[in-house]
């Protein structure tokens, strides 16, 4: 990564806002810690109400299926972070290659999260 990471661009593709490499790193670590910490706290609060031996969603209550859904959301968010950081690293790479070959990295993370939200909606309608 270069010393300065562009985070906001104008219509012409010129950098309007940027962060230093170290600030970008700390923002990423902070976001990671905040989201995973909130999910961890939720899991700790609800853990006593969940039968951890169940593996089939058909036999779980709504609280149990929500608990496991939040565990999966943690995975989806972390995959989103990883794919985003890979794309940002490729975008700011000193090597010259066509960045449009890697736009799938930008689409996959949000797509996984949207699909996971639809899974949550499905679980809410199928649980008693």
mmCIF file of C-alpha atoms in Angstrom:
data_model
loop_
_atom_site.group_PDB
_atom_site.id
_atom_site.type_symbol
_atom_site.label_atom_id
_atom_site.label_comp_id
_atom_site.label_asym_id
_atom_site.label_seq_id
_atom_site.Cartn_x
_atom_site.Cartn_y
_atom_site.Cartn_z
ATOM 1 C CA UNK A 1 0.000 0.000 0.000
ATOM 2 C CA UNK A 2 1.175 3.530 -0.624
ATOM 3 C CA UNK A 3 1.761 5.946 2.240
ATOM 4 C CA UNK A 4 -1.582 7.648 1.497
ATOM 5 C CA UNK A 5 -4.725 5.597 0.784
ATOM 6 C CA UNK A 6 -7.450 7.339 -1.222
ATOM 7 C CA UNK A 7 -10.886 6.813 0.324
ATOM 8 C CA UNK A 8 -13.048 9.319 -1.572
ATOM 9 C CA UNK A 9 -12.763 10.225 -5.248
ATOM 10 C CA UNK A 10 -14.391 12.897 -7.436
ATOM 11 C CA UNK A 11 -16.060 12.352 -10.825
ATOM 12 C CA UNK A 12 -12.705 12.453 -12.608
ATOM 13 C CA UNK A 13 -11.208 9.748 -10.409
ATOM 14 C CA UNK A 14 -8.985 12.150 -8.493
ATOM 15 C CA UNK A 15 -8.537 11.657 -4.768
ATOM 16 C CA UNK A 16 -10.529 14.128 -2.655
ATOM 17 C CA UNK A 17 -9.993 12.495 0.748
ATOM 18 C CA UNK A 18 -7.222 10.180 1.846
ATOM 19 C CA UNK A 19 -5.868 8.507 4.959
ATOM 20 C CA UNK A 20 -2.329 7.650 5.851
ATOM 21 C CA UNK A 21 -1.491 3.962 5.650
ATOM 22 C CA UNK A 22 -1.303 3.652 9.435
ATOM 23 C CA UNK A 23 -4.622 5.480 9.993
ATOM 24 C CA UNK A 24 -6.275 3.221 7.406
ATOM 25 C CA UNK A 25 -4.940 0.202 9.288
ATOM 26 C CA UNK A 26 -6.275 1.478 12.627
ATOM 27 C CA UNK A 27 -9.693 2.312 11.137
ATOM 28 C CA UNK A 28 -9.907 -1.223 9.741
ATOM 29 C CA UNK A 29 -8.882 -2.764 13.070
ATOM 30 C CA UNK A 30 -11.392 -0.537 14.903
ATOM 31 C CA UNK A 31 -14.232 -1.523 12.576
ATOM 32 C CA UNK A 32 -13.294 -5.182 12.925
ATOM 33 C CA UNK A 33 -13.159 -4.951 16.730
ATOM 34 C CA UNK A 34 -16.416 -2.983 16.975
ATOM 35 C CA UNK A 35 -18.545 -5.281 14.814
ATOM 36 C CA UNK A 36 -17.089 -8.518 16.148
ATOM 37 C CA UNK A 37 -17.244 -7.192 19.703
ATOM 38 C CA UNK A 38 -20.937 -6.326 19.391
ATOM 39 C CA UNK A 39 -21.712 -9.787 18.003
ATOM 40 C CA UNK A 40 -19.615 -11.387 20.751
ATOM 41 C CA UNK A 41 -21.517 -9.464 23.449
ATOM 42 C CA UNK A 42 -24.866 -10.511 21.941
ATOM 43 C CA UNK A 43 -23.742 -14.138 21.873
ATOM 44 C CA UNK A 44 -22.649 -13.943 25.525
ATOM 45 C CA UNK A 45 -25.985 -12.441 26.601
ATOM 46 C CA UNK A 46 -28.096 -15.040 24.771
ATOM 47 C CA UNK A 47 -25.850 -18.081 25.229
ATOM 48 C CA UNK A 48 -27.647 -19.290 28.371
ATOM 49 C CA UNK A 49 -30.965 -19.512 26.455
ATOM 50 C CA UNK A 50 -29.544 -21.698 23.675
ATOM 51 C CA UNK A 51 -29.190 -25.466 23.439
ATOM 52 C CA UNK A 52 -25.761 -25.743 21.809
ATOM 53 C CA UNK A 53 -26.238 -29.426 20.953
ATOM 54 C CA UNK A 54 -28.827 -28.716 18.243
ATOM 55 C CA UNK A 55 -27.473 -28.578 14.700
ATOM 56 C CA UNK A 56 -30.674 -28.706 12.644
ATOM 57 C CA UNK A 57 -32.529 -25.406 12.208
ATOM 58 C CA UNK A 58 -35.843 -27.309 12.064
ATOM 59 C CA UNK A 59 -35.542 -28.267 15.744
ATOM 60 C CA UNK A 60 -34.378 -24.871 17.007
ATOM 61 C CA UNK A 61 -36.506 -22.181 18.603
ATOM 62 C CA UNK A 62 -36.453 -18.649 17.222
ATOM 63 C CA UNK A 63 -33.916 -17.549 19.861
ATOM 64 C CA UNK A 64 -31.631 -20.465 19.006
ATOM 65 C CA UNK A 65 -31.826 -19.907 15.260
ATOM 66 C CA UNK A 66 -31.185 -16.154 15.735
ATOM 67 C CA UNK A 67 -28.164 -16.990 17.893
ATOM 68 C CA UNK A 68 -26.678 -19.165 15.151
ATOM 69 C CA UNK A 69 -27.621 -16.609 12.502
ATOM 70 C CA UNK A 70 -25.590 -13.968 14.354
ATOM 71 C CA UNK A 71 -22.624 -16.370 14.431
ATOM 72 C CA UNK A 72 -22.882 -16.653 10.654
ATOM 73 C CA UNK A 73 -23.265 -12.890 10.282
ATOM 74 C CA UNK A 74 -19.899 -12.516 11.966
ATOM 75 C CA UNK A 75 -18.415 -14.724 9.251
ATOM 76 C CA UNK A 76 -20.160 -12.795 6.457
ATOM 77 C CA UNK A 77 -18.995 -9.412 7.796
ATOM 78 C CA UNK A 78 -15.419 -10.652 8.147
ATOM 79 C CA UNK A 79 -15.459 -12.012 4.579
ATOM 80 C CA UNK A 80 -16.751 -8.594 3.450
ATOM 81 C CA UNK A 81 -13.891 -6.857 5.282
ATOM 82 C CA UNK A 82 -11.305 -9.219 3.823
ATOM 83 C CA UNK A 83 -12.547 -8.848 0.243
ATOM 84 C CA UNK A 84 -12.753 -5.056 0.623
ATOM 85 C CA UNK A 85 -9.224 -4.759 1.970
ATOM 86 C CA UNK A 86 -7.902 -7.015 -0.798
ATOM 87 C CA UNK A 87 -9.590 -4.821 -3.417
ATOM 88 C CA UNK A 88 -8.304 -1.601 -1.840
ATOM 89 C CA UNK A 89 -4.819 -3.088 -1.734
ATOM 90 C CA UNK A 90 -5.041 -4.086 -5.393
ATOM 91 C CA UNK A 91 -6.436 -0.677 -6.353
ATOM 92 C CA UNK A 92 -3.533 1.118 -4.697
ATOM 93 C CA UNK A 93 -0.924 -1.389 -5.853
ATOM 94 C CA UNK A 94 2.121 -0.087 -7.683
ATOM 95 C CA UNK A 95 1.810 -2.895 -10.213
ATOM 96 C CA UNK A 96 -0.088 -1.987 -13.354
ATOM 97 C CA UNK A 97 -3.029 -4.233 -14.161
ATOM 98 C CA UNK A 98 -6.661 -3.840 -15.097
ATOM 99 C CA UNK A 99 -8.529 -3.290 -11.812
ATOM 100 C CA UNK A 100 -11.858 -4.019 -13.515
ATOM 101 C CA UNK A 101 -10.866 -7.699 -13.532
ATOM 102 C CA UNK A 102 -11.243 -7.631 -9.747
ATOM 103 C CA UNK A 103 -14.575 -5.834 -9.371
ATOM 104 C CA UNK A 104 -16.141 -9.118 -8.258
ATOM 105 C CA UNK A 105 -14.365 -8.512 -4.950
ATOM 106 C CA UNK A 106 -16.465 -5.380 -4.479
ATOM 107 C CA UNK A 107 -19.729 -7.161 -5.295
ATOM 108 C CA UNK A 108 -19.255 -10.452 -3.428
ATOM 109 C CA UNK A 109 -19.026 -9.038 0.108
ATOM 110 C CA UNK A 110 -22.303 -7.070 0.027
ATOM 111 C CA UNK A 111 -23.971 -9.922 -1.893
ATOM 112 C CA UNK A 112 -23.088 -12.389 0.877
ATOM 113 C CA UNK A 113 -24.472 -10.012 3.518
ATOM 114 C CA UNK A 114 -27.717 -9.437 1.576
ATOM 115 C CA UNK A 115 -28.185 -13.189 1.123
ATOM 116 C CA UNK A 116 -27.548 -13.684 4.831
ATOM 117 C CA UNK A 117 -30.219 -11.075 5.651
ATOM 118 C CA UNK A 118 -32.690 -12.951 3.440
ATOM 119 C CA UNK A 119 -31.790 -16.111 5.378
ATOM 120 C CA UNK A 120 -32.678 -14.220 8.595
ATOM 121 C CA UNK A 121 -36.051 -13.185 7.148
ATOM 122 C CA UNK A 122 -36.725 -16.784 6.125
ATOM 123 C CA UNK A 123 -35.877 -17.992 9.633
ATOM 124 C CA UNK A 124 -38.229 -15.437 11.197
ATOM 125 C CA UNK A 125 -41.175 -16.595 9.103
ATOM 126 C CA UNK A 126 -40.558 -20.309 9.621
ATOM 127 C CA UNK A 127 -40.047 -20.279 13.398
ATOM 128 C CA UNK A 128 -42.748 -20.398 16.030
#
